[in-house]
Amino acid sequence: MGGKRQLLSDTLAAAKAEGRSALIAYLPAGFPTVDGGIETIKAVFDGGADVVEVGLPHSDPVLDGPVIQTADDIALRGGVKIADVMRTVREAYEATGKPVLVMTYWNPIDRYGIERFTAELAEAGGAGCILPDLPVQESAIWREHAEKHGLATVFVVAPSSKDERLAKITAAGSGFVYAASLMGVTGTRESVGAQAQDLVRRTRATTDLPVCVGLGVSNAEQAAEVAGFADGVIVGSAFVKRMLDAEDDAAGLEAVRALAGELAQGVRRGKA
């Protein structure tokens, strides 16, 4: 089975052709359970997400705020393994035919083995990986294996990244560029704002890759605001919070499906 990087690129291009931003959702594998997590991803796609990032739960998630840390803790206590992450990708992709990425810190891949991880991810139908803590200058071996298996390598840029550094990062990446709109950890914010807009503008000056903005979007209004200047809007904590706040799994699925629908309307409004 070939890698699905092209599917990711085609999906982002199709959203652009419709004159809108893509909606990208983030959900950790194994939360609330492995099966429950797969159902959650299906519900989010059903509600209107274009792409889903599956989080590989980590005991020290430096980029993630308290909401995602809570979900990661639940998943880790449930004994989630890399095999479960691969199964989540496979079942979500097979059920929907839509692009599914893995977002992970570097340490678990390094321990698991780069060749094994990339081969299994491609075989599961994964479109690529978002690697928030892998420095570009240390990424050559990863990129070689990802390329071999047709996987996208998505790097994260931040408002603190200087223009010269942005150019290095975007030259090495594929699929899209993940622009972290605020300094600090993930979570919902009141306003996503000017810093993100400036970062997107500077990033676009270095690359033709789509630039997608994450960290801080939690409702349709914010999604519309970010869609006004970004190629994709990434939402994580708001989905996880709906699941955590739900009284049971069925209510959680309904809540994330509804939120995806609201956000999907938001990304379409942003370009109006």
Coordinates of C-alpha atoms in Angstrom, one line a residue:
M1 CA 0.0 0.0 0.0
G2 CA 1.5 3.3 -1.0
G3 CA 1.7 6.3 1.3
K4 CA -1.2 8.7 1.4
R5 CA 0.7 12.0 1.2
Q6 CA -0.9 12.7 -2.2
L7 CA -4.4 12.3 -0.6
L8 CA -3.5 14.9 2.0
S9 CA -2.2 17.4 -0.7
D10 CA -5.3 16.7 -2.9
T11 CA -7.7 17.3 0.1
L12 CA -6.0 20.6 0.9
A13 CA -6.1 21.6 -2.7
A14 CA -9.8 20.7 -3.0
A15 CA -10.6 22.9 -0.1
K16 CA -8.7 25.8 -1.7
A17 CA -10.5 25.2 -5.0
E18 CA -13.8 25.6 -3.0
G19 CA -12.5 29.0 -1.8
R20 CA -12.2 27.9 1.8
S21 CA -9.8 26.7 4.5
A22 CA -9.5 23.0 5.4
L23 CA -10.7 21.9 8.8
I24 CA -8.1 19.7 10.5
A25 CA -9.0 18.0 13.8
Y26 CA -6.7 16.6 16.4
L27 CA -7.6 13.7 18.7
P28 CA -5.4 11.5 20.8
A29 CA -5.4 7.7 20.1
G30 CA -6.7 5.6 23.0
F31 CA -9.0 8.3 24.3
P32 CA -11.5 7.5 25.9
T33 CA -10.4 4.0 24.8
V34 CA -8.8 2.7 21.6
D35 CA -12.2 1.7 20.1
G36 CA -13.8 4.9 21.5
G37 CA -11.1 7.0 19.9
I38 CA -11.7 5.4 16.5
E39 CA -15.4 6.2 16.8
T40 CA -14.6 9.8 17.8
I41 CA -12.5 10.3 14.7
K42 CA -15.2 8.9 12.5
A43 CA -17.7 11.3 14.2
V44 CA -15.4 14.3 13.6
F45 CA -15.0 13.3 9.9
D46 CA -18.8 12.8 9.7
G47 CA -19.3 16.3 11.1
G48 CA -17.2 17.9 8.5
A49 CA -13.5 17.6 9.2
D50 CA -11.3 17.3 6.1
V51 CA -8.2 15.8 7.8
V52 CA -7.6 14.3 11.3
E53 CA -4.3 14.3 13.3
V54 CA -4.1 11.3 15.6
G55 CA -2.1 12.1 18.7
L56 CA 0.4 9.5 20.0
P57 CA 0.0 9.9 23.7
H58 CA 3.1 10.9 25.5
S59 CA 4.0 11.1 29.2
D60 CA 5.7 14.5 28.8
P61 CA 3.7 16.4 26.1
V62 CA 5.6 19.7 26.1
L63 CA 3.5 21.4 23.5
D64 CA 0.1 20.3 24.9
G65 CA -2.0 22.2 27.4
P66 CA -4.0 20.7 30.3
V67 CA -7.0 19.4 28.3
I68 CA -4.9 17.3 25.9
Q69 CA -2.6 16.2 28.8
T70 CA -5.7 14.9 30.6
A71 CA -6.8 12.9 27.6
D72 CA -3.2 11.6 27.1
D73 CA -3.2 10.5 30.8
I74 CA -6.4 8.5 30.3
A75 CA -5.0 6.9 27.2
L76 CA -1.7 6.0 28.8
R77 CA -3.5 4.6 31.9
G78 CA -5.5 2.5 29.5
G79 CA -2.2 1.1 28.2
V80 CA -2.2 2.6 24.7
K81 CA 0.6 1.4 22.5
I82 CA 2.0 2.4 19.1
A83 CA 0.2 -0.6 17.6
D84 CA -3.0 0.9 18.9
V85 CA -2.1 4.2 17.2
M86 CA -1.5 2.4 13.9
R87 CA -4.8 0.5 14.3
T88 CA -6.6 3.9 14.9
V89 CA -5.1 5.3 11.7
R90 CA -6.0 2.2 9.7
E91 CA -9.6 2.0 10.9
A92 CA -10.2 5.7 10.6
Y93 CA -8.8 5.8 7.1
E94 CA -10.6 2.6 5.9
A95 CA -13.9 3.9 7.2
T96 CA -13.7 7.3 5.6
G97 CA -11.0 7.4 2.8
K98 CA -9.9 10.7 4.3
P99 CA -6.3 11.7 5.2
V100 CA -5.2 10.7 8.7
L101 CA -1.8 11.9 10.1
V102 CA 0.0 11.0 13.3
M103 CA 1.2 13.8 15.6
T104 CA 4.0 12.6 17.8
Y105 CA 7.0 13.7 19.8
W106 CA 10.3 12.2 18.5
N107 CA 11.2 10.0 21.4
P108 CA 8.6 7.2 20.8
I109 CA 9.6 7.0 17.1
D110 CA 13.3 6.9 17.9
R111 CA 12.7 4.0 20.4
Y112 CA 10.3 2.1 18.0
G113 CA 12.6 2.4 15.0
I114 CA 12.2 4.9 12.2
E115 CA 12.0 2.3 9.4
R116 CA 9.5 0.2 11.3
F117 CA 7.3 3.2 12.2
T118 CA 7.2 4.7 8.7
A119 CA 6.6 1.4 7.0
E120 CA 3.7 0.5 9.4
L121 CA 2.2 4.0 9.2
A122 CA 2.2 3.9 5.4
E123 CA 0.8 0.3 5.4
A124 CA -2.0 1.5 7.7
G125 CA -3.0 4.2 5.2
G126 CA -1.5 7.1 7.1
A127 CA -0.8 10.3 5.2
G128 CA 2.2 11.4 7.2
C129 CA 3.5 12.7 10.5
I130 CA 3.6 16.0 12.4
L131 CA 6.8 16.2 14.4
P132 CA 6.7 19.2 16.8
D133 CA 10.0 18.6 18.5
L134 CA 12.2 17.1 15.8
P135 CA 14.7 19.8 14.7
V136 CA 14.9 20.1 10.9
Q137 CA 18.7 19.9 11.0
E138 CA 18.4 16.4 12.6
S139 CA 15.5 15.2 10.4
A140 CA 17.3 13.8 7.3
I141 CA 17.0 10.1 8.2
W142 CA 13.4 10.5 9.1
R143 CA 12.7 12.3 5.9
E144 CA 14.5 9.7 3.8
H145 CA 12.2 6.9 5.3
A146 CA 9.1 9.0 5.1
E147 CA 9.8 9.8 1.4
K148 CA 10.4 6.2 0.6
H149 CA 6.9 5.4 2.0
G150 CA 5.0 8.3 0.5
L151 CA 4.5 10.0 3.9
A152 CA 4.3 13.8 4.5
T153 CA 6.6 15.3 7.1
V154 CA 4.9 18.3 8.7
F155 CA 7.1 20.7 10.7
V156 CA 5.8 23.2 13.2
V157 CA 6.8 26.9 12.9
A158 CA 6.2 29.5 15.7
P159 CA 6.0 33.2 15.9
S160 CA 9.5 33.2 17.3
S161 CA 10.9 31.6 14.2
K162 CA 13.1 34.0 12.2
D163 CA 12.6 34.3 8.4
E164 CA 15.8 32.5 7.6
R165 CA 14.9 29.6 9.9
L166 CA 11.3 29.5 8.4
A167 CA 12.8 29.0 5.0
K168 CA 14.9 26.1 6.2
I169 CA 11.9 24.5 7.9
T170 CA 9.5 24.9 5.0
A171 CA 12.1 23.6 2.5
A172 CA 12.4 20.4 4.4
G173 CA 8.7 19.8 5.0
S174 CA 5.9 18.4 2.9
G175 CA 2.1 18.1 3.0
F176 CA 1.6 21.4 4.9
V177 CA 3.3 23.7 7.4
Y178 CA 1.8 23.7 10.9
A179 CA 1.9 27.3 12.2
A180 CA 1.6 27.5 15.9
S181 CA -0.3 30.7 16.4
L182 CA 0.8 31.5 19.9
M183 CA 3.9 31.0 22.0
G184 CA 3.2 28.5 24.6
V185 CA 1.0 25.4 24.9
T186 CA -2.1 24.2 23.1
G187 CA -5.5 25.1 24.5
T188 CA -8.4 27.3 23.6
R189 CA -7.8 31.1 23.5
E190 CA -10.1 34.1 23.4
S191 CA -8.4 35.5 20.3
V192 CA -6.1 33.9 17.8
G193 CA -5.2 37.1 16.1
A194 CA -2.5 39.2 14.7
Q195 CA 0.5 37.1 15.7
A196 CA -0.8 34.2 13.7
Q197 CA -1.6 36.3 10.7
D198 CA 1.9 37.7 10.6
L199 CA 3.4 34.2 11.0
V200 CA 1.3 32.9 8.1
R201 CA 2.4 35.8 5.9
R202 CA 6.1 35.2 6.7
T203 CA 5.8 31.5 6.2
R204 CA 4.0 31.9 2.8
A205 CA 6.9 34.0 1.6
T206 CA 9.1 30.9 1.9
T207 CA 7.0 28.1 0.4
D208 CA 4.1 27.0 -1.8
L209 CA 3.0 24.5 0.8
P210 CA -0.4 25.2 2.5
V211 CA 0.0 26.9 5.9
C212 CA -2.4 25.6 8.5
V213 CA -2.8 27.4 11.9
G214 CA -3.2 25.5 15.2
L215 CA -3.3 26.3 18.9
G216 CA -6.2 28.3 20.2
V217 CA -9.3 27.8 17.9
S218 CA -12.3 26.6 19.7
N219 CA -15.5 27.9 18.0
A220 CA -16.9 28.8 14.6
E221 CA -16.1 32.5 15.0
Q222 CA -12.4 31.9 15.6
A223 CA -12.4 29.3 12.8
A224 CA -13.8 31.9 10.4
E225 CA -11.2 34.5 11.6
V226 CA -8.3 32.1 11.0
A227 CA -9.8 30.9 7.7
G228 CA -9.6 34.5 6.5
F229 CA -5.8 34.2 6.3
A230 CA -4.8 30.4 6.6
D231 CA -5.1 27.4 4.3
G232 CA -6.2 25.2 7.2
V233 CA -7.6 25.6 10.7
I234 CA -6.4 23.0 13.2
V235 CA -8.6 22.3 16.3
G236 CA -7.7 19.9 19.1
S237 CA -8.4 20.9 22.7
A238 CA -12.0 22.0 21.9
F239 CA -12.8 18.5 20.6
V240 CA -11.1 16.8 23.5
K241 CA -12.9 19.1 26.0
R242 CA -16.3 18.1 24.5
M243 CA -15.4 14.5 25.1
L244 CA -14.2 15.1 28.6
D245 CA -17.3 17.1 29.5
A246 CA -19.8 14.6 28.0
E247 CA -21.8 12.4 30.5
D248 CA -21.1 9.3 28.4
D249 CA -19.5 8.2 25.2
A250 CA -22.6 8.5 23.1
A251 CA -23.1 12.1 24.2
G252 CA -19.4 12.7 23.5
L253 CA -19.7 11.5 19.9
E254 CA -22.7 13.7 19.3
A255 CA -20.9 16.7 20.8
V256 CA -17.7 16.3 18.7
R257 CA -19.8 15.7 15.5
A258 CA -21.8 18.9 16.3
L259 CA -18.6 20.9 16.9
A260 CA -17.1 19.7 13.7
G261 CA -20.2 20.8 11.9
E262 CA -20.0 24.3 13.5
L263 CA -16.3 24.6 12.7
A264 CA -16.8 23.4 9.1
Q265 CA -19.3 26.2 8.6
G266 CA -16.8 28.6 10.2
V267 CA -14.0 27.7 7.8
R268 CA -16.4 28.3 4.9
R269 CA -17.5 31.7 6.3
G270 CA -14.0 32.9 6.7
K271 CA -13.3 33.2 3.0
A272 CA -16.7 34.7 2.1

